[in-house]
Amino acid sequence: LLDTIKEVMSEGNNIEIRRFGTFKLKVRRARVARNPRSGATVRIGERVVPTFKPSNEFKKMIRITPDELKRKEKSIKER
């Protein structure tokens, strides 16, 4: 499935998986940034990046409270 998503998106297409979400390509405009080590100004050119937007149904399915998430993360770290 992931190989198919990569292949389709590399051709410039978007993908919608019903009840899960949508993978899209988005153009990020050029900008000026700063190198955190040297402090030098760096120009970052325009580029295309993949994005993912979860469907409302998917968001509802995984809805948990922040406290529940913290407990689950803590139990995973203890393993």
mmCIF file of N, CA and C in Angstrom:
data_model
loop_
_atom_site.group_PDB
_atom_site.id
_atom_site.type_symbol
_atom_site.label_atom_id
_atom_site.label_comp_id
_atom_site.label_asym_id
_atom_site.label_seq_id
_atom_site.Cartn_x
_atom_site.Cartn_y
_atom_site.Cartn_z
ATOM 1 N N LEU A 1 0.826 -1.199 0.000
ATOM 2 C CA LEU A 1 0.000 0.000 0.000
ATOM 3 C C LEU A 1 0.870 1.263 0.000
ATOM 4 N N LEU A 2 1.901 1.283 0.849
ATOM 5 C CA LEU A 2 2.759 2.469 0.912
ATOM 6 C C LEU A 2 3.530 2.686 -0.386
ATOM 7 N N ASP A 3 3.978 1.591 -1.012
ATOM 8 C CA ASP A 3 4.678 1.726 -2.293
ATOM 9 C C ASP A 3 3.750 2.314 -3.351
ATOM 10 N N THR A 4 2.492 1.907 -3.341
ATOM 11 C CA THR A 4 1.511 2.434 -4.297
ATOM 12 C C THR A 4 1.281 3.917 -4.060
ATOM 13 N N ILE A 5 1.144 4.310 -2.793
ATOM 14 C CA ILE A 5 0.959 5.724 -2.467
ATOM 15 C C ILE A 5 2.153 6.535 -2.964
ATOM 16 N N LYS A 6 3.373 6.060 -2.701
ATOM 17 C CA LYS A 6 4.576 6.773 -3.155
ATOM 18 C C LYS A 6 4.608 6.883 -4.674
ATOM 19 N N GLU A 7 4.277 5.795 -5.356
ATOM 20 C CA GLU A 7 4.319 5.793 -6.817
ATOM 21 C C GLU A 7 3.313 6.777 -7.400
ATOM 22 N N VAL A 8 2.077 6.734 -6.905
ATOM 23 C CA VAL A 8 1.025 7.611 -7.426
ATOM 24 C C VAL A 8 1.358 9.079 -7.155
ATOM 25 N N MET A 9 1.857 9.367 -5.958
ATOM 26 C CA MET A 9 2.183 10.755 -5.624
ATOM 27 C C MET A 9 3.405 11.249 -6.389
ATOM 28 N N SER A 10 4.352 10.361 -6.690
ATOM 29 C CA SER A 10 5.532 10.781 -7.451
ATOM 30 C C SER A 10 5.156 11.180 -8.875
ATOM 31 N N GLU A 11 3.975 10.749 -9.321
ATOM 32 C CA GLU A 11 3.463 11.138 -10.636
ATOM 33 C C GLU A 11 2.667 12.439 -10.567
ATOM 34 N N GLY A 12 2.572 13.033 -9.362
ATOM 35 C CA GLY A 12 1.877 14.314 -9.207
ATOM 36 C C GLY A 12 0.409 14.196 -8.859
ATOM 37 N N ASN A 13 -0.040 13.007 -8.473
ATOM 38 C CA ASN A 13 -1.457 12.793 -8.173
ATOM 39 C C ASN A 13 -1.725 12.795 -6.672
ATOM 40 N N ASN A 14 -2.966 13.154 -6.306
ATOM 41 C CA ASN A 14 -3.422 13.071 -4.928
ATOM 42 C C ASN A 14 -4.135 11.742 -4.727
ATOM 43 N N ILE A 15 -4.240 11.309 -3.462
ATOM 44 C CA ILE A 15 -4.891 10.033 -3.154
ATOM 45 C C ILE A 15 -5.880 10.238 -2.023
ATOM 46 N N GLU A 16 -7.107 9.767 -2.221
ATOM 47 C CA GLU A 16 -8.111 9.790 -1.157
ATOM 48 C C GLU A 16 -8.442 8.354 -0.786
ATOM 49 N N ILE A 17 -8.267 8.027 0.488
ATOM 50 C CA ILE A 17 -8.660 6.717 0.995
ATOM 51 C C ILE A 17 -9.883 6.961 1.867
ATOM 52 N N ARG A 18 -11.029 6.547 1.390
ATOM 53 C CA ARG A 18 -12.291 6.813 2.083
ATOM 54 C C ARG A 18 -12.236 6.350 3.525
ATOM 55 N N ARG A 19 -12.802 7.175 4.410
ATOM 56 C CA ARG A 19 -12.890 6.912 5.846
ATOM 57 C C ARG A 19 -11.522 6.891 6.530
ATOM 58 N N PHE A 20 -10.457 7.274 5.802
ATOM 59 C CA PHE A 20 -9.123 7.343 6.399
ATOM 60 C C PHE A 20 -8.536 8.743 6.249
ATOM 61 N N GLY A 21 -8.381 9.213 5.008
ATOM 62 C CA GLY A 21 -7.843 10.549 4.799
ATOM 63 C C GLY A 21 -7.357 10.765 3.381
ATOM 64 N N THR A 22 -6.750 11.932 3.165
ATOM 65 C CA THR A 22 -6.297 12.328 1.835
ATOM 66 C C THR A 22 -4.824 12.726 1.868
ATOM 67 N N PHE A 23 -4.072 12.167 0.939
ATOM 68 C CA PHE A 23 -2.674 12.536 0.729
ATOM 69 C C PHE A 23 -2.645 13.496 -0.454
ATOM 70 N N LYS A 24 -2.033 14.665 -0.266
ATOM 71 C CA LYS A 24 -1.949 15.654 -1.338
ATOM 72 C C LYS A 24 -0.526 16.179 -1.438
ATOM 73 N N LEU A 25 -0.220 16.733 -2.604
ATOM 74 C CA LEU A 25 1.046 17.427 -2.809
ATOM 75 C C LEU A 25 0.777 18.917 -2.689
ATOM 76 N N LYS A 26 1.654 19.617 -1.986
ATOM 77 C CA LYS A 26 1.474 21.046 -1.773
ATOM 78 C C LYS A 26 2.775 21.757 -2.115
ATOM 79 N N VAL A 27 2.666 22.897 -2.766
ATOM 80 C CA VAL A 27 3.841 23.699 -3.103
ATOM 81 C C VAL A 27 4.133 24.628 -1.929
ATOM 82 N N ARG A 28 5.334 24.528 -1.407
ATOM 83 C CA ARG A 28 5.789 25.441 -0.346
ATOM 84 C C ARG A 28 6.576 26.551 -1.028
ATOM 85 N N ARG A 29 6.245 27.784 -0.709
ATOM 86 C CA ARG A 29 6.926 28.907 -1.362
ATOM 87 C C ARG A 29 8.354 29.054 -0.838
ATOM 88 N N ALA A 30 9.156 29.720 -1.625
ATOM 89 C CA ALA A 30 10.545 29.977 -1.227
ATOM 90 C C ALA A 30 10.544 30.890 -0.008
ATOM 91 N N ARG A 31 11.564 30.733 0.842
ATOM 92 C CA ARG A 31 11.646 31.573 2.038
ATOM 93 C C ARG A 31 13.096 31.713 2.474
ATOM 94 N N VAL A 32 13.303 32.644 3.368
ATOM 95 C CA VAL A 32 14.625 32.855 3.949
ATOM 96 C C VAL A 32 14.583 32.288 5.362
ATOM 97 N N ALA A 33 15.586 31.482 5.703
ATOM 98 C CA ALA A 33 15.667 30.870 7.032
ATOM 99 C C ALA A 33 17.035 31.167 7.622
ATOM 100 N N ARG A 34 17.237 30.696 8.829
ATOM 101 C CA ARG A 34 18.517 30.922 9.496
ATOM 102 C C ARG A 34 19.106 29.580 9.909
ATOM 103 N N ASN A 35 20.395 29.389 9.626
ATOM 104 C CA ASN A 35 21.106 28.194 10.056
ATOM 105 C C ASN A 35 21.272 28.287 11.575
ATOM 106 N N PRO A 36 20.725 27.319 12.336
ATOM 107 C CA PRO A 36 20.787 27.424 13.797
ATOM 108 C C PRO A 36 22.202 27.325 14.370
ATOM 109 N N ARG A 37 23.107 26.677 13.670
ATOM 110 C CA ARG A 37 24.487 26.544 14.176
ATOM 111 C C ARG A 37 25.311 27.802 13.961
ATOM 112 N N SER A 38 25.232 28.321 12.729
ATOM 113 C CA SER A 38 26.095 29.461 12.395
ATOM 114 C C SER A 38 25.374 30.801 12.482
ATOM 115 N N GLY A 39 24.046 30.762 12.432
ATOM 116 C CA GLY A 39 23.286 32.009 12.426
ATOM 117 C C GLY A 39 23.210 32.646 11.054
ATOM 118 N N ALA A 40 23.834 32.007 10.057
ATOM 119 C CA ALA A 40 23.844 32.552 8.697
ATOM 120 C C ALA A 40 22.456 32.453 8.067
ATOM 121 N N THR A 41 22.149 33.427 7.227
ATOM 122 C CA THR A 41 20.892 33.418 6.494
ATOM 123 C C THR A 41 20.996 32.436 5.334
ATOM 124 N N VAL A 42 19.957 31.626 5.167
ATOM 125 C CA VAL A 42 19.936 30.613 4.116
ATOM 126 C C VAL A 42 18.641 30.770 3.324
ATOM 127 N N ARG A 43 18.737 30.704 2.006
ATOM 128 C CA ARG A 43 17.543 30.772 1.166
ATOM 129 C C ARG A 43 17.092 29.354 0.868
ATOM 130 N N ILE A 44 15.830 29.073 1.153
ATOM 131 C CA ILE A 44 15.251 27.767 0.854
ATOM 132 C C ILE A 44 14.319 27.961 -0.330
ATOM 133 N N GLY A 45 14.583 27.239 -1.415
ATOM 134 C CA GLY A 45 13.804 27.396 -2.633
ATOM 135 C C GLY A 45 12.410 26.798 -2.543
ATOM 136 N N GLU A 46 11.595 27.154 -3.513
ATOM 137 C CA GLU A 46 10.250 26.593 -3.613
ATOM 138 C C GLU A 46 10.358 25.081 -3.786
ATOM 139 N N ARG A 47 9.458 24.339 -3.137
ATOM 140 C CA ARG A 47 9.521 22.884 -3.237
ATOM 141 C C ARG A 47 8.129 22.290 -3.073
ATOM 142 N N VAL A 48 7.988 21.043 -3.470
ATOM 143 C CA VAL A 48 6.728 20.309 -3.336
ATOM 144 C C VAL A 48 6.879 19.330 -2.183
ATOM 145 N N VAL A 49 5.892 19.325 -1.264
ATOM 146 C CA VAL A 49 5.934 18.425 -0.112
ATOM 147 C C VAL A 49 4.623 17.643 -0.025
ATOM 148 N N PRO A 50 4.681 16.404 0.472
ATOM 149 C CA PRO A 50 3.451 15.639 0.670
ATOM 150 C C PRO A 50 2.765 16.074 1.965
ATOM 151 N N THR A 51 1.438 16.082 1.953
ATOM 152 C CA THR A 51 0.669 16.386 3.160
ATOM 153 C C THR A 51 -0.384 15.303 3.349
ATOM 154 N N PHE A 52 -0.882 15.177 4.575
ATOM 155 C CA PHE A 52 -1.948 14.218 4.879
ATOM 156 C C PHE A 52 -3.000 14.911 5.719
ATOM 157 N N LYS A 53 -4.266 14.747 5.327
ATOM 158 C CA LYS A 53 -5.376 15.282 6.107
ATOM 159 C C LYS A 53 -6.272 14.111 6.486
ATOM 160 N N PRO A 54 -6.371 13.810 7.786
ATOM 161 C CA PRO A 54 -7.225 12.693 8.197
ATOM 162 C C PRO A 54 -8.699 13.030 7.991
ATOM 163 N N SER A 55 -9.499 12.004 7.680
ATOM 164 C CA SER A 55 -10.938 12.204 7.516
ATOM 165 C C SER A 55 -11.576 12.436 8.879
ATOM 166 N N ASN A 56 -12.771 13.029 8.881
ATOM 167 C CA ASN A 56 -13.490 13.244 10.138
ATOM 168 C C ASN A 56 -13.781 11.919 10.829
ATOM 169 N N GLU A 57 -14.121 10.898 10.051
ATOM 170 C CA GLU A 57 -14.416 9.584 10.627
ATOM 171 C C GLU A 57 -13.184 9.000 11.320
ATOM 172 N N PHE A 58 -12.024 9.144 10.699
ATOM 173 C CA PHE A 58 -10.782 8.643 11.298
ATOM 174 C C PHE A 58 -10.465 9.405 12.587
ATOM 175 N N LYS A 59 -10.641 10.732 12.555
ATOM 176 C CA LYS A 59 -10.376 11.533 13.750
ATOM 177 C C LYS A 59 -11.304 11.133 14.896
ATOM 178 N N LYS A 60 -12.569 10.858 14.584
ATOM 179 C CA LYS A 60 -13.517 10.433 15.621
ATOM 180 C C LYS A 60 -13.127 9.075 16.189
ATOM 181 N N MET A 61 -12.641 8.195 15.333
ATOM 182 C CA MET A 61 -12.292 6.842 15.746
ATOM 183 C C MET A 61 -11.120 6.838 16.736
ATOM 184 N N ILE A 62 -10.184 7.762 16.588
ATOM 185 C CA ILE A 62 -9.008 7.760 17.462
ATOM 186 C C ILE A 62 -9.093 8.809 18.561
ATOM 187 N N ARG A 63 -10.264 9.384 18.743
ATOM 188 C CA ARG A 63 -10.422 10.447 19.734
ATOM 189 C C ARG A 63 -10.195 9.910 21.146
ATOM 190 N N ILE A 64 -9.166 10.417 21.807
ATOM 191 C CA ILE A 64 -8.892 10.092 23.205
ATOM 192 C C ILE A 64 -8.480 11.382 23.908
ATOM 193 N N THR A 65 -8.500 11.372 25.216
ATOM 194 C CA THR A 65 -8.120 12.570 25.960
ATOM 195 C C THR A 65 -6.597 12.654 26.051
ATOM 196 N N PRO A 66 -6.070 13.849 26.286
ATOM 197 C CA PRO A 66 -4.613 13.979 26.457
ATOM 198 C C PRO A 66 -4.083 13.106 27.593
ATOM 199 N N ASP A 67 -4.846 12.979 28.685
ATOM 200 C CA ASP A 67 -4.406 12.136 29.805
ATOM 201 C C ASP A 67 -4.309 10.671 29.395
ATOM 202 N N GLU A 68 -5.279 10.202 28.599
ATOM 203 C CA GLU A 68 -5.236 8.812 28.125
ATOM 204 C C GLU A 68 -3.994 8.580 27.268
ATOM 205 N N LEU A 69 -3.684 9.533 26.413
ATOM 206 C CA LEU A 69 -2.512 9.402 25.547
ATOM 207 C C LEU A 69 -1.229 9.361 26.376
ATOM 208 N N LYS A 70 -1.128 10.213 27.376
ATOM 209 C CA LYS A 70 0.064 10.223 28.234
ATOM 210 C C LYS A 70 0.231 8.892 28.951
ATOM 211 N N ARG A 71 -0.878 8.316 29.446
ATOM 212 C CA ARG A 71 -0.802 7.020 30.127
ATOM 213 C C ARG A 71 -0.322 5.935 29.174
ATOM 214 N N LYS A 72 -0.838 5.953 27.947
ATOM 215 C CA LYS A 72 -0.439 4.939 26.965
ATOM 216 C C LYS A 72 1.036 5.094 26.593
ATOM 217 N N GLU A 73 1.488 6.335 26.402
ATOM 218 C CA GLU A 73 2.901 6.566 26.073
ATOM 219 C C GLU A 73 3.797 6.107 27.215
ATOM 220 N N LYS A 74 3.373 6.365 28.439
ATOM 221 C CA LYS A 74 4.156 5.964 29.603
ATOM 222 C C LYS A 74 4.257 4.446 29.689
ATOM 223 N N SER A 75 3.148 3.742 29.435
ATOM 224 C CA SER A 75 3.170 2.278 29.518
ATOM 225 C C SER A 75 4.040 1.676 28.422
ATOM 226 N N ILE A 76 4.102 2.307 27.260
ATOM 227 C CA ILE A 76 4.954 1.818 26.169
ATOM 228 C C ILE A 76 6.426 1.994 26.541
ATOM 229 N N LYS A 77 6.784 3.123 27.140
ATOM 230 C CA LYS A 77 8.174 3.383 27.530
ATOM 231 C C LYS A 77 8.645 2.414 28.600
ATOM 232 N N GLU A 78 7.725 1.961 29.456
ATOM 233 C CA GLU A 78 8.091 1.058 30.547
ATOM 234 C C GLU A 78 8.340 -0.366 30.074
ATOM 235 N N ARG A 79 7.928 -0.693 28.883
ATOM 236 C CA ARG A 79 8.107 -2.063 28.363
ATOM 237 C C ARG A 79 9.538 -2.367 28.068
#
